[in-house]
Each structure stands twice: as C-alpha cells, then as structure tokens.
C-alpha cells in the first residue's frame, strides 16, 4: 500500500521528485491566452450562421443572378445540414492530429475563403462548391466549440457554453436582419451583400493564430494534472455507438435541428398565408430568432446546476407544443405569442450543446460525443424542411405540416429527457 500511495503521489504531482519535468513540458498558464480563447470563441460563434442566413435573405436575387432553377435553389436549403453531417465527422481526427485550436482556426479561414469566392464564382456549380467550402469550416467548428469550452474552462462549461450559444444566436439574427439593408447600402449588388460577411470571418481567424502553437497545452488552465490527462487522452477512441446516452443525445440534437430549420424556412410563410403582412411576418421570424440571444446564455448556466436536465427539455417542449397549437388554431390572432413560444422552444440547441460537455468526462470523449451527436443529428434533420414543403403542396394548407411539427416534438421531449440523465458516455461505452 505504501508503494501504491507513493506512485499515486508521483503521478498526481510529477514535479515532486523532478520539478524540471513540468516546467519543460507544460509551460505555465498565460492569462492572455485564456482571455484570447474567450475572444476566439465569441468571434467564431458569430460566424457559424451568417453564411446561411445571409443567403436566405438574398436567395431570390441569387437565383436570378445565376439563373438557378427552383429545384437547385431548393437544394440549397438542404445543403447546410448535409455538410454539417458529412464534414463534422472529420473533426475528431483533425483535432487529434493538429489540436482543436488549429482546426477551428483553419475552419474560420475556410469560411472566409468560401464567403469571398462564392459570389464571384461565375456559375451555379462554383457557387455550390464555394458554399461547401464555407460549410466545411462551419461544420468542424460546430463540433469543436464544445471541446474548446470543456478543455479551457472545465469548471465553467455552463457559462461559457451560454456565451458561445448567445453569440451564435446573435450572429444568426443579425445576418438575417441586416443583409438586405447592407446590400442596398453597398449599391444593391447581391455579390457585395454576401461577400461582406467574409470580413467578420477573417476577424475570427486572428485570435486563434497565437493558440495554434498551444496544441500540446490546450488543457492549460488545469495544469497540475496535465500529464495524467495527456496519458488518458492517448487512449483508444471510444466505441461511442455503444452508449445509449450518446444515441439519445444524437436523436435529440437531430429533432431540435429539424424544428429549427423548419422554423427558419417556413414560419414566415405560415404567417403570410394566414393574412399577416410580409413585413410583419419577417419581424415575427426575427423575434423567434432573437429569443435565443438571452436564453442561450441563461439555459446552459441553469442546466449545469441541475443533476438532470430532463425538466428543462420538457419545459422547452411544452412551449413548442403550445406554439404549434397556436399556429394551427389562430395563426394571425396570436402571432406574436406563437413567435415567442417557438423562440423559447428553439433554445433546445444550447441545451444540447451543454449536455455534450456534461455527458463526457475527458477531452477526447467530448470530441467524439460532439462529432457523433452533431453529425448524426444533422443527418436526421435533412428531410424535415423538405417533407414540410411536400405536405404543404399536397394538402393545400398548413394543417398537416403543423401537425407533423407538433408530432415530432413528442419524441424530442422523450429522447431529450433520457439524454439529460446524469450519465457518462465513457462509462457506458466501457460497460457494454
């Protein structure tokens, strides 16, 4: 026993018998690096949706300018979740080889390049290829943002996830709101209106550049156990598909993404078809999106203080059911209330990100869980907006599509409740 105790003390404090080891391999934490990570997280989050929402605002002009057919334009609405699913899978391998900070830095550079190239690509094929480059950068950054938070701020997962989610919601709503006025201010060219967002993406590259060299020290804030963590992180990848919690979280992520993309794509049209003026319908959609700004900061902080996040899942689901019921029975009469309720329900996204950080114990575990949950989830979300459009066309109204949206909320609540249990995916993967 004495020998075991001595060995334990040596592992936990490797400087006890050889102080030089720690100073050579794990340099002390620099306060500027910690602050720089915060800036990088916020700027990166701001860039994770403008490429999508700015295009939505100018889709008619883009179609006319490139001579796109209606089917190709419809394909554009399904490209983001498809790219998120396909490219997000590569994030864990890239992070293991180059480090999460370097991959996020490259992701921001890819977003910048894609946003600059696609308006001037000269044709539909080039536009789609440049869009794919942009979405590739978004996909790997989507997966690795929770990993960055977990590694640099392991004791502040809730507050930092809230900050990241709030910045993401802010970027989404601002791009949707200002792209058209900004385009008009730049002379009315849709190319300029899309390309201008590359400046924001370029700014997001800068904070990560000094951190690329920190590949081996991304757990810097918890320096005392760095050798233990490094040894643990070199373990073989988890068999993540053996974890029931991972599957529950992936399905929850997919269903909430389905609801979010349906809302972004169709809610304004639902209001317009019920007699709401087009300008007001746009404002209602903006209200739904803006609800995510304050709540995305509050919900993760509350979630990390609870042993079980299921009650929050159920509360958000009830808000969604109430919003869909309103859209079904009185879409115009209570439009503002339904917009607020659906905005609250859409805050399942920051909750899902928070649970990714809470359901895994190690950095590599968070990487794998984030990649699995988001890639699988975005695959699940692809058919939703298309199916709503088909049902609307076939049924001649919004009754059946709204019933589908409400029906999908029930399994979302069920799997979200399961994902919210106090479980660790490393334990489940090892036990089965």
PDB file of N, CA, C and O in Angstrom, residues 270-299:
ATOM      1  N   UNK A 270     -45.931  30.634 -43.199  1.00  0.00           N
ATOM      2  CA  UNK A 270     -47.162  30.263 -42.493  1.00  0.00           C
ATOM      3  C   UNK A 270     -47.929  31.511 -42.084  1.00  0.00           C
ATOM      4  O   UNK A 270     -49.153  31.609 -42.270  1.00  0.00           O
ATOM      5  N   UNK A 271     -47.235  32.485 -41.529  1.00  0.00           N
ATOM      6  CA  UNK A 271     -47.890  33.723 -41.122  1.00  0.00           C
ATOM      7  C   UNK A 271     -48.438  34.484 -42.330  1.00  0.00           C
ATOM      8  O   UNK A 271     -49.554  35.024 -42.294  1.00  0.00           O
ATOM      9  N   UNK A 272     -47.670  34.542 -43.401  1.00  0.00           N
ATOM     10  CA  UNK A 272     -48.123  35.270 -44.588  1.00  0.00           C
ATOM     11  C   UNK A 272     -49.369  34.625 -45.176  1.00  0.00           C
ATOM     12  O   UNK A 272     -50.312  35.324 -45.585  1.00  0.00           O
ATOM     13  N   UNK A 273     -49.402  33.308 -45.215  1.00  0.00           N
ATOM     14  CA  UNK A 273     -50.565  32.624 -45.759  1.00  0.00           C
ATOM     15  C   UNK A 273     -51.803  32.786 -44.886  1.00  0.00           C
ATOM     16  O   UNK A 273     -52.933  32.578 -45.354  1.00  0.00           O
ATOM     17  N   UNK A 274     -51.596  33.142 -43.615  1.00  0.00           N
ATOM     18  CA  UNK A 274     -52.746  33.357 -42.727  1.00  0.00           C
ATOM     19  C   UNK A 274     -53.221  34.807 -42.750  1.00  0.00           C
ATOM     20  O   UNK A 274     -54.136  35.172 -42.003  1.00  0.00           O
ATOM     21  N   UNK A 275     -52.603  35.646 -43.593  1.00  0.00           N
ATOM     22  CA  UNK A 275     -53.040  37.018 -43.739  1.00  0.00           C
ATOM     23  C   UNK A 275     -52.150  38.054 -43.092  1.00  0.00           C
ATOM     24  O   UNK A 275     -52.448  39.254 -43.139  1.00  0.00           O
ATOM     25  N   UNK A 276     -51.053  37.639 -42.475  1.00  0.00           N
ATOM     26  CA  UNK A 276     -50.129  38.582 -41.860  1.00  0.00           C
ATOM     27  C   UNK A 276     -49.303  39.242 -42.969  1.00  0.00           C
ATOM     28  O   UNK A 276     -48.798  38.547 -43.862  1.00  0.00           O
ATOM     29  N   UNK A 277     -49.138  40.571 -42.964  1.00  0.00           N
ATOM     30  CA  UNK A 277     -48.322  41.237 -43.995  1.00  0.00           C
ATOM     31  C   UNK A 277     -46.894  40.693 -44.030  1.00  0.00           C
ATOM     32  O   UNK A 277     -46.358  40.236 -43.004  1.00  0.00           O
ATOM     33  N   UNK A 278     -46.269  40.760 -45.200  1.00  0.00           N
ATOM     34  CA  UNK A 278     -44.938  40.181 -45.380  1.00  0.00           C
ATOM     35  C   UNK A 278     -43.917  40.800 -44.427  1.00  0.00           C
ATOM     36  O   UNK A 278     -43.094  40.094 -43.838  1.00  0.00           O
ATOM     37  N   UNK A 279     -43.966  42.130 -44.272  1.00  0.00           N
ATOM     38  CA  UNK A 279     -43.018  42.781 -43.369  1.00  0.00           C
ATOM     39  C   UNK A 279     -43.182  42.328 -41.931  1.00  0.00           C
ATOM     40  O   UNK A 279     -42.212  42.087 -41.221  1.00  0.00           O
ATOM     41  N   UNK A 280     -44.424  42.185 -41.508  1.00  0.00           N
ATOM     42  CA  UNK A 280     -44.687  41.727 -40.142  1.00  0.00           C
ATOM     43  C   UNK A 280     -44.260  40.278 -39.964  1.00  0.00           C
ATOM     44  O   UNK A 280     -43.736  39.898 -38.913  1.00  0.00           O
ATOM     45  N   UNK A 281     -44.477  39.452 -40.992  1.00  0.00           N
ATOM     46  CA  UNK A 281     -44.062  38.046 -40.916  1.00  0.00           C
ATOM     47  C   UNK A 281     -42.551  37.946 -40.730  1.00  0.00           C
ATOM     48  O   UNK A 281     -42.054  37.106 -39.967  1.00  0.00           O
ATOM     49  N   UNK A 282     -41.805  38.824 -41.422  1.00  0.00           N
ATOM     50  CA  UNK A 282     -40.353  38.846 -41.240  1.00  0.00           C
ATOM     51  C   UNK A 282     -39.963  39.249 -39.835  1.00  0.00           C
ATOM     52  O   UNK A 282     -39.038  38.678 -39.242  1.00  0.00           O
ATOM     53  N   UNK A 283     -40.680  40.216 -39.278  1.00  0.00           N
ATOM     54  CA  UNK A 283     -40.403  40.627 -37.897  1.00  0.00           C
ATOM     55  C   UNK A 283     -40.711  39.508 -36.907  1.00  0.00           C
ATOM     56  O   UNK A 283     -39.991  39.319 -35.923  1.00  0.00           O
ATOM     57  N   UNK A 284     -41.765  38.765 -37.166  1.00  0.00           N
ATOM     58  CA  UNK A 284     -42.112  37.649 -36.287  1.00  0.00           C
ATOM     59  C   UNK A 284     -41.011  36.584 -36.296  1.00  0.00           C
ATOM     60  O   UNK A 284     -40.659  36.027 -35.249  1.00  0.00           O
ATOM     61  N   UNK A 285     -40.480  36.304 -37.467  1.00  0.00           N
ATOM     62  CA  UNK A 285     -39.370  35.355 -37.543  1.00  0.00           C
ATOM     63  C   UNK A 285     -38.154  35.896 -36.800  1.00  0.00           C
ATOM     64  O   UNK A 285     -37.457  35.147 -36.105  1.00  0.00           O
ATOM     65  N   UNK A 286     -37.899  37.206 -36.947  1.00  0.00           N
ATOM     66  CA  UNK A 286     -36.768  37.805 -36.232  1.00  0.00           C
ATOM     67  C   UNK A 286     -36.950  37.692 -34.721  1.00  0.00           C
ATOM     68  O   UNK A 286     -35.996  37.436 -33.995  1.00  0.00           O
ATOM     69  N   UNK A 287     -38.187  37.876 -34.244  1.00  0.00           N
ATOM     70  CA  UNK A 287     -38.457  37.729 -32.811  1.00  0.00           C
ATOM     71  C   UNK A 287     -38.129  36.307 -32.357  1.00  0.00           C
ATOM     72  O   UNK A 287     -37.515  36.093 -31.298  1.00  0.00           O
ATOM     73  N   UNK A 288     -38.538  35.331 -33.151  1.00  0.00           N
ATOM     74  CA  UNK A 288     -38.241  33.937 -32.807  1.00  0.00           C
ATOM     75  C   UNK A 288     -36.739  33.697 -32.703  1.00  0.00           C
ATOM     76  O   UNK A 288     -36.260  33.035 -31.775  1.00  0.00           O
ATOM     77  N   UNK A 289     -35.990  34.249 -33.648  1.00  0.00           N
ATOM     78  CA  UNK A 289     -34.545  34.061 -33.636  1.00  0.00           C
ATOM     79  C   UNK A 289     -33.887  34.819 -32.474  1.00  0.00           C
ATOM     80  O   UNK A 289     -32.969  34.320 -31.830  1.00  0.00           O
ATOM     81  N   UNK A 290     -34.367  36.035 -32.198  1.00  0.00           N
ATOM     82  CA  UNK A 290     -33.759  36.862 -31.158  1.00  0.00           C
ATOM     83  C   UNK A 290     -33.972  36.266 -29.773  1.00  0.00           C
ATOM     84  O   UNK A 290     -33.156  36.480 -28.864  1.00  0.00           O
ATOM     85  N   UNK A 291     -35.045  35.499 -29.588  1.00  0.00           N
ATOM     86  CA  UNK A 291     -35.279  34.882 -28.282  1.00  0.00           C
ATOM     87  C   UNK A 291     -34.087  34.035 -27.842  1.00  0.00           C
ATOM     88  O   UNK A 291     -33.847  33.843 -26.650  1.00  0.00           O
ATOM     89  N   UNK A 292     -33.338  33.526 -28.817  1.00  0.00           N
ATOM     90  CA  UNK A 292     -32.196  32.687 -28.492  1.00  0.00           C
ATOM     91  C   UNK A 292     -31.030  33.443 -27.894  1.00  0.00           C
ATOM     92  O   UNK A 292     -30.138  32.819 -27.304  1.00  0.00           O
ATOM     93  N   UNK A 293     -31.008  34.765 -28.030  1.00  0.00           N
ATOM     94  CA  UNK A 293     -29.849  35.518 -27.545  1.00  0.00           C
ATOM     95  C   UNK A 293     -29.781  35.513 -26.018  1.00  0.00           C
ATOM     96  O   UNK A 293     -28.790  35.050 -25.439  1.00  0.00           O
ATOM     97  N   UNK A 294     -30.810  35.986 -25.299  1.00  0.00           N
ATOM     98  CA  UNK A 294     -30.703  35.946 -23.836  1.00  0.00           C
ATOM     99  C   UNK A 294     -30.838  34.535 -23.268  1.00  0.00           C
ATOM    100  O   UNK A 294     -30.117  34.163 -22.333  1.00  0.00           O
ATOM    101  N   UNK A 295     -31.754  33.736 -23.834  1.00  0.00           N
ATOM    102  CA  UNK A 295     -31.998  32.409 -23.262  1.00  0.00           C
ATOM    103  C   UNK A 295     -30.825  31.465 -23.493  1.00  0.00           C
ATOM    104  O   UNK A 295     -30.591  30.558 -22.691  1.00  0.00           O
ATOM    105  N   UNK A 296     -30.084  31.675 -24.581  1.00  0.00           N
ATOM    106  CA  UNK A 296     -28.925  30.818 -24.842  1.00  0.00           C
ATOM    107  C   UNK A 296     -27.840  31.025 -23.801  1.00  0.00           C
ATOM    108  O   UNK A 296     -26.979  30.156 -23.617  1.00  0.00           O
ATOM    109  N   UNK A 297     -27.861  32.151 -23.117  1.00  0.00           N
ATOM    110  CA  UNK A 297     -26.902  32.382 -22.043  1.00  0.00           C
ATOM    111  C   UNK A 297     -27.427  31.846 -20.714  1.00  0.00           C
ATOM    112  O   UNK A 297     -26.668  31.332 -19.900  1.00  0.00           O
ATOM    113  N   UNK A 298     -28.720  31.932 -20.507  1.00  0.00           N
ATOM    114  CA  UNK A 298     -29.314  31.531 -19.222  1.00  0.00           C
ATOM    115  C   UNK A 298     -29.444  30.023 -19.101  1.00  0.00           C
ATOM    116  O   UNK A 298     -29.083  29.425 -18.075  1.00  0.00           O
ATOM    117  N   UNK A 299     -29.959  29.379 -20.157  1.00  0.00           N
ATOM    118  CA  UNK A 299     -30.290  27.952 -20.066  1.00  0.00           C
ATOM    119  C   UNK A 299     -29.076  27.081 -19.751  1.00  0.00           C
ATOM    120  O   UNK A 299     -29.150  26.210 -18.874  1.00  0.00           O
TER     121      UNK A 299
END
